[in-house]
Amino acid sequence: MTPKILSVDDSKMIHMVIGKAFKPYDVQLFYATNGVEGLAVATRENPNLIILDVTMPVMDGVETLTKLKSDPLLKDIPVIMLTAEAGRENVVKIARIGVRDYMIKPFKEEALIEKAGRIVDLQAKGSGAGKAKSITDPATILVVDDKQAIIQQVQEAIAEYPWTVIGTSQCGEAIDVCARENPDAVLVSLTLPDRAAFNFFQMIRANPKTKSIPVFGMCIKTATEEQTQAQSIGFTGIITKPIDPSDLNFRLTKAMNLNTSAKYFKMDGATLMIARIPNAISDAIANEVNSHIKPMTQEMVESGVSKMLIDMSELTKIEMGTIKLMLNIMQNCAELTIKYRVVGSSEFITQAKTFAETKDLIIYVSREAAKEGF
Amino acid sequence: MHDITLFVRGAVREVFSTMASIDITCNEEFPEIATPPFTADGIVGSVSVTGKMNGVVYLVFAPALVKRVCNSILGDDPSRSPQEENDVIGEFTNMVTGNLKSKMADKGFNCKLSIPTVLRGNPITIDVADGNLSLSNQFIVDGTQDTISTLVFAKLDE
């Protein structure tokens, strides 16, 4: 999948320099001129890398970074900080908040590419290596933990995907697995004896073949020292134990840059698309579904698919976030002249009548009923 | 020669060379001690400094040099807007002052920087209300008559 890179800087000159630097590579660039805009674009686009200036009006880079790191949806996005101030105090301050790397202005384009290339997989344009990987594609997850139960928990958490888990308790073996299998993501316990996880991480990053593999550290919530240390040396993120399956899935798919649209959108025959909205939708999931709506509806029109069935029948409780999501799908369909129908349980239908936005909406009780005469 | 003069000289040369691939040479005959008020013709970028060092750093660009720098970074454009030029001058001033700030912090003079401001006028008079240092430099772009001057009006909290 083409990496998304967001540049947050108040200077158009810096945006142009960054644009020029990445021009030979297959990347999607986004720009924002201050921290507020940057956070909005980051939430919408979920970039793989943010290049963030320090000195900006409205919201500066340090405040933006602090907000990024405190947002569960954005905290794992690697950040390269751009600063004109090379002083130790400044560098220590931004390192503490959790940047992957920093660049001192003035900088050479090649230096930026070198640093970005350590974080995202930069492929030359036209090389064809940027093909989108989907959540339905096979992937390999390496889990390094001396507790067999944790490896099993990871296996169970990702059981719905065609992913293979390789478990090991030894970092030495894990290094061999990385070299041999080139896994799509690694989870390693931060509390292995002799700081093994940290040494393992540095070896992974030092090897050109494995340097881009997302590596998550695992520990209990209260192991703050290990978490801080892992963040400061550039771990992709921290997974706290006990493992929350939906959080793990969400963060793995994000880190592996997988297209997750297949989780929510599925073809039924040649002309009907089903959009499935899961129950108890979190902000993270709502954002994920929202990010797929526009490209998915555009793709439908281009492929001659003219009907959408919005399936809300899994929902037991209707909330404002769900309504907004449904309205967004309906609006995108209407703009592209895609016909749509909504399916919901009788409970959902009753609750929908209490919202101004949905009180007049016709909701079908089953997919079969909705398909009739559609 | 004052440390600030040395730091500014290094910073200006580095910024021009790295960002615009333009080599400049310091005019050694230009007086290091500026006598305010200073009259500038052209476009001026400024950044204020507050903390253990208080003052303002100015970069005075000859108009022809602004075009040369912008063309080098942004590509040739005969009808470039003044806003784009201001952006480049502001960013250059920010980089030079940021570099100076780091060097001064290493010497114990920690300070904070403002967002850059760009002034245009012919002439512009720059004066100082309160300060014990008025330092200037002039640089010439190699092979041309284009110049860039720097002014640092500052007070060090020693």
Short mmCIF file of C-alpha atoms in Angstrom, two decimals:
data_model
loop_
_atom_site.label_atom_id
_atom_site.label_comp_id
_atom_site.label_asym_id
_atom_site.label_seq_id
_atom_site.Cartn_x
_atom_site.Cartn_y
_atom_site.Cartn_z
CA MET A 1 0.00 0.00 0.00
CA THR A 2 1.33 3.46 -0.86
CA PRO A 3 2.61 5.10 2.35
CA LYS A 4 0.85 8.28 3.43
CA ILE A 5 3.10 11.08 4.66
CA LEU A 6 1.78 14.21 6.33
CA SER A 7 3.87 17.38 6.46
CA VAL A 8 2.80 19.87 9.13
CA ASP A 9 4.61 23.17 8.66
CA ASP A 10 3.55 26.80 8.35
CA SER A 11 6.08 27.33 5.57
CA LYS A 12 5.07 26.66 2.00
CA MET A 13 8.77 26.50 1.20
CA ILE A 14 9.23 23.51 3.50
CA HIS A 15 6.19 21.80 1.97
CA MET A 16 7.71 22.29 -1.48
CA VAL A 17 11.10 21.00 -0.37
CA ILE A 18 9.41 17.93 1.13
CA GLY A 19 7.29 17.46 -2.00
CA LYS A 20 10.42 17.62 -4.15
CA ALA A 21 12.29 15.19 -1.90
CA PHE A 22 9.56 12.53 -2.11
CA LYS A 23 8.74 13.09 -5.79
CA PRO A 24 10.72 10.05 -7.03
CA TYR A 25 8.90 7.77 -4.55
CA ASP A 26 5.51 6.16 -4.51
CA VAL A 27 4.00 8.07 -1.58
CA GLN A 28 0.83 10.04 -0.93
CA LEU A 29 1.64 13.45 0.55
CA PHE A 30 -0.69 15.55 2.68
CA TYR A 31 -0.03 19.04 3.96
CA ALA A 32 -1.19 21.09 6.94
CA THR A 33 -0.06 24.55 7.98
CA ASN A 34 -0.41 24.26 11.76
CA GLY A 35 -1.00 21.72 14.50
CA VAL A 36 -4.78 22.04 14.52
CA GLU A 37 -5.00 21.31 10.80
CA GLY A 38 -2.37 18.62 11.20
CA LEU A 39 -4.36 16.74 13.84
CA ALA A 40 -7.49 16.95 11.66
CA VAL A 41 -5.65 15.56 8.61
CA ALA A 42 -3.98 12.88 10.74
CA THR A 43 -7.37 11.74 12.07
CA ARG A 44 -8.88 11.68 8.60
CA GLU A 45 -6.00 10.14 6.65
CA ASN A 46 -4.24 8.04 9.28
CA PRO A 47 -0.78 8.66 7.77
CA ASN A 48 2.17 6.31 8.12
CA LEU A 49 4.53 9.16 8.95
CA ILE A 50 4.18 12.75 10.12
CA ILE A 51 6.90 15.33 9.49
CA LEU A 52 6.19 17.98 12.09
CA ASP A 53 7.64 21.48 12.42
CA VAL A 54 8.24 22.87 15.91
CA THR A 55 7.68 26.61 15.45
CA MET A 56 4.22 27.25 14.05
CA PRO A 57 1.37 29.65 14.73
CA VAL A 58 -2.02 28.53 16.12
CA MET A 59 -0.64 25.28 17.61
CA ASP A 60 3.09 24.62 17.68
CA GLY A 61 4.79 21.29 17.07
CA VAL A 62 5.40 20.40 20.71
CA GLU A 63 1.72 20.83 21.62
CA THR A 64 0.70 18.94 18.46
CA LEU A 65 3.04 16.08 19.33
CA THR A 66 1.69 15.95 22.89
CA LYS A 67 -1.87 15.73 21.55
CA LEU A 68 -0.89 13.08 19.00
CA LYS A 69 0.72 10.94 21.67
CA SER A 70 -2.28 11.22 23.99
CA ASP A 71 -4.78 10.19 21.30
CA PRO A 72 -5.25 6.39 21.20
CA LEU A 73 -6.00 6.59 17.47
CA LEU A 74 -2.92 8.59 16.55
CA LYS A 75 -0.29 7.74 19.14
CA ASP A 76 1.40 5.03 17.08
CA ILE A 77 1.99 7.23 14.04
CA PRO A 78 5.77 7.79 13.81
CA VAL A 79 6.80 11.44 13.87
CA ILE A 80 9.93 13.10 12.52
CA MET A 81 10.29 16.49 14.14
CA LEU A 82 11.69 19.37 12.10
CA THR A 83 13.33 22.10 14.11
CA ALA A 84 15.63 25.02 13.50
CA GLU A 85 16.83 24.67 17.09
CA ALA A 86 19.51 22.03 17.53
CA GLY A 87 20.11 22.73 21.22
CA ARG A 88 20.31 19.77 23.57
CA GLU A 89 17.48 21.05 25.76
CA ASN A 90 15.12 21.30 22.80
CA VAL A 91 16.05 17.88 21.42
CA VAL A 92 15.65 16.22 24.84
CA LYS A 93 12.25 17.89 25.29
CA ILE A 94 10.84 16.56 22.01
CA ALA A 95 12.48 13.15 22.46
CA ARG A 96 10.72 12.77 25.82
CA ILE A 97 7.29 13.25 24.26
CA GLY A 98 8.08 10.47 21.83
CA VAL A 99 9.41 11.30 18.38
CA ARG A 100 10.88 8.65 16.15
CA ASP A 101 13.52 11.00 14.80
CA TYR A 102 14.28 14.66 14.29
CA MET A 103 15.87 16.86 11.65
CA ILE A 104 17.63 20.13 12.16
CA LYS A 105 16.89 22.89 9.67
CA PRO A 106 18.53 23.57 7.28
CA PHE A 107 18.44 20.03 5.94
CA LYS A 108 19.28 18.24 2.71
CA GLU A 109 16.49 16.40 0.89
CA GLU A 110 18.58 13.23 0.87
CA ALA A 111 18.89 13.32 4.66
CA LEU A 112 15.11 13.52 5.01
CA ILE A 113 14.61 10.60 2.62
CA GLU A 114 17.18 8.57 4.52
CA LYS A 115 15.37 9.15 7.83
CA ALA A 116 11.90 8.60 6.36
CA GLY A 117 13.12 5.44 4.63
CA ARG A 118 13.97 3.96 8.03
CA ILE A 119 10.32 4.30 9.02
CA VAL A 120 8.24 3.73 5.90
CA ASP A 121 8.93 1.52 2.93
CA LEU A 122 9.89 3.96 0.17
CA GLN A 123 9.59 2.44 -3.28
CA ALA A 124 10.61 4.21 -6.45
CA LYS A 125 7.63 5.28 -8.57
CA GLY A 126 6.65 2.65 -11.11
CA SER A 127 8.43 -0.17 -9.31
CA GLY A 128 5.05 -1.81 -8.67
CA ALA A 129 5.95 -2.71 -5.10
CA GLY A 130 3.32 -0.42 -3.67
CA LYS A 131 0.40 -2.75 -4.33
CA ALA A 132 -2.24 -2.46 -1.63
CA LYS A 133 -2.29 -5.28 0.89
CA SER A 134 -5.67 -6.15 2.25
CA ILE A 135 -6.84 -7.51 5.57
CA THR A 136 -7.85 -10.66 3.70
CA ASP A 137 -4.26 -11.33 2.55
CA PRO A 138 -2.07 -13.75 4.51
CA ALA A 139 0.38 -12.19 6.96
CA THR A 140 2.90 -13.43 9.51
CA ILE A 141 2.99 -12.14 13.07
CA LEU A 142 5.99 -12.99 15.22
CA VAL A 143 5.30 -13.06 18.97
CA VAL A 144 8.29 -13.14 21.32
CA ASP A 145 7.25 -13.88 24.89
CA ASP A 146 8.38 -16.36 27.53
CA LYS A 147 4.72 -16.86 28.58
CA GLN A 148 3.06 -19.37 26.27
CA ALA A 149 -0.37 -18.07 27.37
CA ILE A 150 0.37 -14.66 25.83
CA ILE A 151 1.30 -16.20 22.48
CA GLN A 152 -1.97 -18.10 22.64
CA GLN A 153 -3.94 -14.95 23.49
CA VAL A 154 -2.49 -13.23 20.40
CA GLN A 155 -3.40 -16.24 18.29
CA GLU A 156 -6.99 -16.14 19.53
CA ALA A 157 -7.26 -12.36 19.14
CA ILE A 158 -6.38 -12.47 15.45
CA ALA A 159 -8.11 -15.76 14.65
CA GLU A 160 -10.62 -14.08 12.32
CA TYR A 161 -7.82 -13.13 9.88
CA PRO A 162 -5.74 -15.37 7.63
CA TRP A 163 -2.63 -14.49 9.62
CA THR A 164 -0.06 -16.95 10.90
CA VAL A 165 1.41 -16.53 14.37
CA ILE A 166 4.96 -17.68 14.99
CA GLY A 167 5.68 -17.84 18.71
CA THR A 168 9.04 -18.01 20.42
CA SER A 169 10.39 -17.30 23.89
CA GLN A 170 13.95 -16.53 22.74
CA CYS A 171 15.10 -13.33 21.06
CA GLY A 172 17.95 -15.20 19.36
CA GLU A 173 15.45 -17.44 17.64
CA ALA A 174 13.29 -14.41 16.87
CA ILE A 175 16.19 -12.79 14.99
CA ASP A 176 16.51 -15.94 12.86
CA VAL A 177 12.76 -15.94 12.21
CA CYS A 178 12.88 -12.30 11.14
CA ALA A 179 15.71 -12.95 8.71
CA ARG A 180 14.04 -16.08 7.34
CA GLU A 181 10.33 -15.20 7.32
CA ASN A 182 10.40 -11.38 7.15
CA PRO A 183 7.26 -11.14 9.32
CA ASP A 184 4.68 -8.39 8.74
CA ALA A 185 4.71 -7.39 12.41
CA VAL A 186 6.46 -8.33 15.64
CA LEU A 187 5.17 -8.32 19.21
CA VAL A 188 7.87 -8.65 21.85
CA SER A 189 7.63 -8.74 25.62
CA LEU A 190 9.52 -5.81 27.13
CA THR A 191 10.14 -7.72 30.34
CA LEU A 192 12.25 -10.53 28.91
CA PRO A 193 15.44 -11.03 30.97
CA ASP A 194 18.58 -8.95 30.30
CA ARG A 195 16.74 -6.24 28.34
CA ALA A 196 16.55 -8.74 25.51
CA ALA A 197 13.60 -6.95 23.85
CA PHE A 198 15.53 -3.72 23.48
CA ASN A 199 18.62 -5.40 22.05
CA PHE A 200 16.40 -7.42 19.72
CA PHE A 201 14.68 -4.22 18.55
CA GLN A 202 17.98 -2.53 17.78
CA MET A 203 19.18 -5.54 15.78
CA ILE A 204 15.94 -5.56 13.79
CA ARG A 205 16.30 -1.86 13.00
CA ALA A 206 19.97 -2.19 12.06
CA ASN A 207 19.25 -4.81 9.40
CA PRO A 208 18.17 -3.23 6.06
CA LYS A 209 15.95 -6.26 5.38
CA THR A 210 13.99 -5.98 8.62
CA LYS A 211 14.26 -2.27 9.49
CA SER A 212 10.71 -1.43 8.31
CA ILE A 213 8.91 -4.20 10.23
CA PRO A 214 6.51 -2.71 12.79
CA VAL A 215 7.62 -3.80 16.28
CA PHE A 216 5.28 -3.51 19.27
CA GLY A 217 6.45 -3.87 22.84
CA MET A 218 4.21 -5.79 25.26
CA CYS A 219 4.02 -5.22 29.00
CA ILE A 220 1.57 -4.60 31.81
CA LYS A 221 0.01 -1.15 32.12
CA THR A 222 2.05 -0.22 35.18
CA ALA A 223 5.45 -0.98 33.61
CA THR A 224 5.90 2.68 32.75
CA GLU A 225 9.68 2.66 32.74
CA GLU A 226 9.82 -0.05 30.05
CA GLN A 227 7.10 1.75 28.06
CA THR A 228 8.94 5.08 28.12
CA GLN A 229 12.20 3.44 27.14
CA ALA A 230 10.56 1.56 24.26
CA GLN A 231 8.88 4.70 22.98
CA SER A 232 12.07 6.71 23.16
CA ILE A 233 14.02 4.24 21.02
CA GLY A 234 11.27 4.06 18.42
CA PHE A 235 9.08 0.99 19.01
CA THR A 236 6.01 1.24 16.78
CA GLY A 237 3.76 1.14 19.85
CA ILE A 238 2.99 -0.53 23.14
CA ILE A 239 0.41 -3.28 23.62
CA THR A 240 -0.58 -3.55 27.24
CA LYS A 241 -1.46 -6.84 28.94
CA PRO A 242 -4.09 -8.18 29.34
CA ILE A 243 -4.40 -7.94 25.58
CA ASP A 244 -7.55 -6.29 24.26
CA PRO A 245 -8.29 -8.23 21.03
CA SER A 246 -10.01 -5.36 19.20
CA ASP A 247 -7.23 -2.92 20.13
CA LEU A 248 -4.58 -5.40 19.00
CA ASN A 249 -6.34 -6.02 15.68
CA PHE A 250 -6.85 -2.33 15.05
CA ARG A 251 -3.24 -1.44 15.78
CA LEU A 252 -1.76 -4.34 13.84
CA THR A 253 -3.81 -3.57 10.73
CA LYS A 254 -2.79 0.08 10.99
CA ALA A 255 0.89 -0.72 11.49
CA MET A 256 0.89 -3.21 8.62
CA ASN A 257 -0.85 -0.59 6.50
CA LEU A 258 -3.58 -3.01 5.46
CA ASN A 259 -6.66 -2.02 3.58
CA THR A 260 -9.44 -2.93 6.02
CA SER A 261 -12.38 -2.14 3.76
CA ALA A 262 -13.16 -5.87 3.35
CA LYS A 263 -14.14 -5.92 7.03
CA TYR A 264 -17.08 -3.63 6.33
CA PHE A 265 -17.80 -3.76 2.59
CA LYS A 266 -18.59 -6.90 0.65
CA MET A 267 -20.09 -7.56 -2.78
CA ASP A 268 -23.32 -9.55 -3.00
CA GLY A 269 -23.65 -10.63 -6.64
CA ALA A 270 -22.53 -8.36 -9.45
CA THR A 271 -24.43 -5.17 -8.68
CA LEU A 272 -25.01 -4.99 -4.92
CA MET A 273 -22.56 -3.85 -2.25
CA ILE A 274 -23.25 -4.64 1.40
CA ALA A 275 -21.93 -2.19 3.99
CA ARG A 276 -21.87 -3.89 7.39
CA ILE A 277 -21.74 -1.70 10.49
CA PRO A 278 -20.53 -3.62 13.56
CA ASN A 279 -22.11 -3.36 17.00
CA ALA A 280 -20.75 -1.15 19.80
CA ILE A 281 -18.72 0.91 17.40
CA SER A 282 -15.75 2.77 18.94
CA ASP A 283 -14.40 6.10 17.66
CA ALA A 284 -11.50 4.19 16.14
CA ILE A 285 -13.78 1.86 14.18
CA ALA A 286 -16.06 4.75 13.13
CA ASN A 287 -13.01 6.58 11.77
CA GLU A 288 -11.85 3.46 9.98
CA VAL A 289 -15.24 2.90 8.32
CA ASN A 290 -15.52 6.59 7.45
CA SER A 291 -12.13 6.55 5.74
CA HIS A 292 -13.35 3.79 3.39
CA ILE A 293 -16.69 5.29 2.38
CA LYS A 294 -15.55 7.74 -0.27
CA PRO A 295 -13.05 5.48 -2.08
CA MET A 296 -15.44 2.55 -1.83
CA THR A 297 -18.42 4.39 -3.34
CA GLN A 298 -16.20 5.84 -6.08
CA GLU A 299 -14.90 2.38 -6.89
CA MET A 300 -18.49 1.09 -7.01
CA VAL A 301 -19.45 3.66 -9.64
CA GLU A 302 -16.33 2.97 -11.69
CA SER A 303 -17.06 -0.78 -11.64
CA GLY A 304 -20.74 -0.35 -12.53
CA VAL A 305 -22.08 -1.34 -9.09
CA SER A 306 -25.18 0.77 -8.55
CA LYS A 307 -26.79 -0.43 -5.31
CA MET A 308 -25.73 -0.36 -1.66
CA LEU A 309 -27.33 -2.14 1.25
CA ILE A 310 -26.41 -0.53 4.57
CA ASP A 311 -26.69 -3.31 7.11
CA MET A 312 -27.15 -2.02 10.67
CA SER A 313 -28.80 -5.22 11.94
CA GLU A 314 -25.90 -6.09 14.30
CA LEU A 315 -26.49 -2.89 16.27
CA THR A 316 -28.35 -3.24 19.53
CA LYS A 317 -28.08 0.43 20.47
CA ILE A 318 -28.26 3.43 18.19
CA GLU A 319 -25.99 6.38 19.01
CA MET A 320 -25.19 9.72 17.41
CA GLY A 321 -21.87 8.37 16.08
CA THR A 322 -23.68 5.51 14.35
CA ILE A 323 -26.24 7.88 12.85
CA LYS A 324 -23.47 10.14 11.53
CA LEU A 325 -21.73 7.15 9.97
CA MET A 326 -24.93 5.95 8.33
CA LEU A 327 -25.75 9.46 7.06
CA ASN A 328 -22.23 9.76 5.64
CA ILE A 329 -22.68 6.53 3.67
CA MET A 330 -26.10 7.69 2.47
CA GLN A 331 -24.77 11.11 1.46
CA ASN A 332 -21.88 9.59 -0.51
CA CYS A 333 -24.31 7.23 -2.24
CA ALA A 334 -26.67 10.10 -3.09
CA GLU A 335 -23.84 12.22 -4.52
CA LEU A 336 -22.81 9.40 -6.86
CA THR A 337 -26.40 8.32 -7.67
CA ILE A 338 -25.98 4.98 -5.95
CA LYS A 339 -29.32 3.56 -4.77
CA TYR A 340 -29.29 2.50 -1.14
CA ARG A 341 -31.46 0.77 1.41
CA VAL A 342 -30.99 0.37 5.15
CA VAL A 343 -31.43 -2.85 7.13
CA GLY A 344 -31.85 -2.92 10.93
CA SER A 345 -33.30 -5.02 13.71
CA SER A 346 -36.76 -4.17 15.05
CA GLU A 347 -35.02 -2.67 18.10
CA PHE A 348 -32.92 -0.49 15.82
CA ILE A 349 -36.00 0.59 13.86
CA THR A 350 -37.77 1.65 17.07
CA GLN A 351 -34.77 3.66 18.28
CA ALA A 352 -34.23 5.25 14.86
CA LYS A 353 -37.70 6.80 15.07
CA THR A 354 -36.54 8.89 18.06
CA PHE A 355 -33.80 10.70 16.09
CA ALA A 356 -34.75 13.65 13.87
CA GLU A 357 -32.24 12.50 11.23
CA THR A 358 -33.68 8.99 10.90
CA LYS A 359 -37.31 9.21 11.98
CA ASP A 360 -38.62 9.16 8.39
CA LEU A 361 -36.07 6.67 7.07
CA ILE A 362 -37.41 3.42 5.69
CA ILE A 363 -35.55 0.59 7.41
CA TYR A 364 -35.97 -3.01 6.30
CA VAL A 365 -35.98 -5.83 8.84
CA SER A 366 -33.79 -8.21 6.84
CA ARG A 367 -31.41 -8.24 3.88
CA GLU A 368 -33.89 -10.37 1.96
CA ALA A 369 -36.69 -7.86 2.52
CA ALA A 370 -34.44 -4.99 1.44
CA LYS A 371 -33.34 -6.78 -1.72
CA GLU A 372 -36.93 -7.34 -2.87
CA GLY A 373 -37.73 -4.93 -5.69
CA PHE A 374 -34.44 -3.08 -5.11
CA MET B 1 35.15 39.17 17.14
CA HIS B 2 32.03 38.51 19.20
CA ASP B 3 30.79 34.89 19.46
CA ILE B 4 27.38 35.96 18.09
CA THR B 5 29.08 37.26 14.93
CA LEU B 6 30.87 33.95 14.48
CA PHE B 7 27.68 31.96 15.05
CA VAL B 8 25.65 34.10 12.65
CA ARG B 9 28.31 33.83 9.95
CA GLY B 10 28.29 30.04 10.17
CA ALA B 11 24.51 29.84 10.25
CA VAL B 12 23.90 32.11 7.25
CA ARG B 13 26.43 30.28 5.11
CA GLU B 14 24.99 26.89 6.07
CA VAL B 15 21.37 27.90 5.40
CA PHE B 16 22.15 29.35 1.96
CA SER B 17 24.34 26.45 0.95
CA THR B 18 22.05 23.66 2.22
CA MET B 19 18.62 25.00 1.27
CA ALA B 20 19.38 27.03 -1.88
CA SER B 21 22.74 25.62 -3.03
CA ILE B 22 24.06 29.21 -3.05
CA ASP B 23 27.58 29.87 -1.83
CA ILE B 24 28.18 33.19 -0.10
CA THR B 25 31.29 34.86 1.21
CA CYS B 26 31.49 37.13 4.22
CA ASN B 27 32.58 40.69 3.47
CA GLU B 28 35.39 41.03 6.01
CA GLU B 29 35.58 44.79 5.45
CA PHE B 30 32.01 45.33 6.61
CA PRO B 31 31.99 46.77 10.17
CA GLU B 32 31.11 44.21 12.84
CA ILE B 33 29.71 46.86 15.15
CA ALA B 34 26.58 48.39 13.72
CA THR B 35 25.61 51.91 14.59
CA PRO B 36 21.85 52.19 14.91
CA PRO B 37 19.71 53.37 13.27
CA PHE B 38 20.45 51.07 10.36
CA THR B 39 18.91 51.86 6.98
CA ALA B 40 18.06 48.91 4.76
CA ASP B 41 16.88 48.75 1.16
CA GLY B 42 15.10 45.59 0.23
CA ILE B 43 13.24 42.90 2.12
CA VAL B 44 13.89 42.21 5.77
CA GLY B 45 13.16 39.08 7.81
CA SER B 46 13.17 39.34 11.57
CA VAL B 47 12.82 37.03 14.56
CA SER B 48 12.64 38.20 18.17
CA VAL B 49 14.57 36.46 20.92
CA THR B 50 13.57 36.50 24.58
CA GLY B 51 15.16 34.92 27.66
CA LYS B 52 18.76 35.09 28.77
CA MET B 53 19.36 36.82 25.47
CA ASN B 54 16.82 39.49 24.47
CA GLY B 55 16.76 41.15 21.12
CA VAL B 56 15.98 40.86 17.44
CA VAL B 57 17.79 39.20 14.55
CA TYR B 58 17.34 40.77 11.10
CA LEU B 59 18.26 39.39 7.69
CA VAL B 60 18.29 42.07 4.99
CA PHE B 61 17.97 40.65 1.49
CA ALA B 62 18.70 42.52 -1.73
CA PRO B 63 15.59 42.10 -3.96
CA ALA B 64 17.60 40.33 -6.69
CA LEU B 65 18.86 37.82 -4.13
CA VAL B 66 15.32 37.06 -2.94
CA LYS B 67 14.39 36.08 -6.50
CA ARG B 68 17.51 33.97 -6.87
CA VAL B 69 16.87 32.13 -3.60
CA CYS B 70 13.18 31.53 -4.37
CA ASN B 71 13.94 30.28 -7.89
CA SER B 72 16.55 27.93 -6.51
CA ILE B 73 14.20 26.41 -3.92
CA LEU B 74 10.75 26.69 -5.50
CA GLY B 75 11.66 26.65 -9.19
CA ASP B 76 11.68 29.51 -11.72
CA ASP B 77 8.60 31.70 -11.67
CA PRO B 78 8.80 35.24 -13.10
CA SER B 79 5.45 36.18 -11.54
CA ARG B 80 6.08 34.84 -8.05
CA SER B 81 3.84 36.39 -5.40
CA PRO B 82 5.34 38.50 -2.59
CA GLN B 83 3.72 36.04 -0.14
CA GLU B 84 5.86 33.19 -1.46
CA GLU B 85 8.96 35.36 -1.18
CA ASN B 86 8.00 36.35 2.37
CA ASP B 87 7.58 32.70 3.26
CA VAL B 88 11.10 31.86 2.09
CA ILE B 89 12.65 34.89 3.82
CA GLY B 90 10.76 34.12 7.04
CA GLU B 91 11.93 30.50 6.96
CA PHE B 92 15.56 31.48 6.29
CA THR B 93 15.47 33.99 9.16
CA ASN B 94 13.94 31.33 11.41
CA MET B 95 16.69 28.84 10.50
CA VAL B 96 19.51 31.33 11.08
CA THR B 97 18.04 32.48 14.40
CA GLY B 98 17.30 28.89 15.49
CA ASN B 99 20.90 27.99 14.81
CA LEU B 100 22.11 31.02 16.76
CA LYS B 101 19.74 30.18 19.61
CA SER B 102 21.17 26.64 19.90
CA LYS B 103 24.75 27.91 20.01
CA MET B 104 23.85 30.56 22.59
CA ALA B 105 22.00 27.97 24.70
CA ASP B 106 25.20 25.90 24.83
CA LYS B 107 26.88 28.98 26.34
CA GLY B 108 24.16 29.31 28.96
CA PHE B 109 21.96 31.90 27.21
CA ASN B 110 18.69 30.02 26.83
CA CYS B 111 16.00 31.89 24.98
CA LYS B 112 12.77 31.52 23.02
CA LEU B 113 12.08 32.60 19.46
CA SER B 114 9.11 34.35 17.92
CA ILE B 115 7.40 33.51 14.64
CA PRO B 116 9.29 35.31 11.83
CA THR B 117 8.08 38.66 10.48
CA VAL B 118 8.90 40.07 7.04
CA LEU B 119 9.13 43.80 6.27
CA ARG B 120 9.28 45.44 2.87
CA GLY B 121 10.17 49.04 2.15
CA ASN B 122 12.60 51.38 0.56
CA PRO B 123 14.17 52.44 2.80
CA ILE B 124 13.44 50.69 6.09
CA THR B 125 15.01 52.18 9.20
CA ILE B 126 15.83 49.71 11.94
CA ASP B 127 16.63 51.12 15.35
CA VAL B 128 17.09 49.64 18.79
CA ALA B 129 15.32 50.78 21.96
CA ASP B 130 17.42 48.95 24.49
CA GLY B 131 20.44 46.74 23.98
CA ASN B 132 24.12 46.50 24.57
CA LEU B 133 25.02 44.65 21.41
CA SER B 134 24.59 45.85 17.83
CA LEU B 135 26.33 43.44 15.50
CA SER B 136 26.28 43.31 11.74
CA ASN B 137 27.58 41.17 8.90
CA GLN B 138 27.43 41.41 5.16
CA PHE B 139 27.72 38.50 2.73
CA ILE B 140 28.17 38.56 -1.03
CA VAL B 141 26.83 35.81 -3.27
CA ASP B 142 29.81 34.31 -5.05
CA GLY B 143 30.17 35.60 -8.59
CA THR B 144 27.51 38.34 -8.21
CA GLN B 145 26.94 41.73 -6.60
CA ASP B 146 23.95 40.45 -4.59
CA THR B 147 24.24 40.92 -0.86
CA ILE B 148 22.61 39.82 2.34
CA SER B 149 23.21 41.61 5.61
CA THR B 150 22.48 40.52 9.13
CA LEU B 151 21.86 42.64 12.18
CA VAL B 152 21.65 41.42 15.75
CA PHE B 153 20.45 43.85 18.37
CA ALA B 154 20.66 42.06 21.69
CA LYS B 155 21.09 42.31 25.40
CA LEU B 156 22.71 39.40 27.23
CA ASP B 157 21.57 38.63 30.76
CA GLU B 158 25.03 37.81 32.18
#
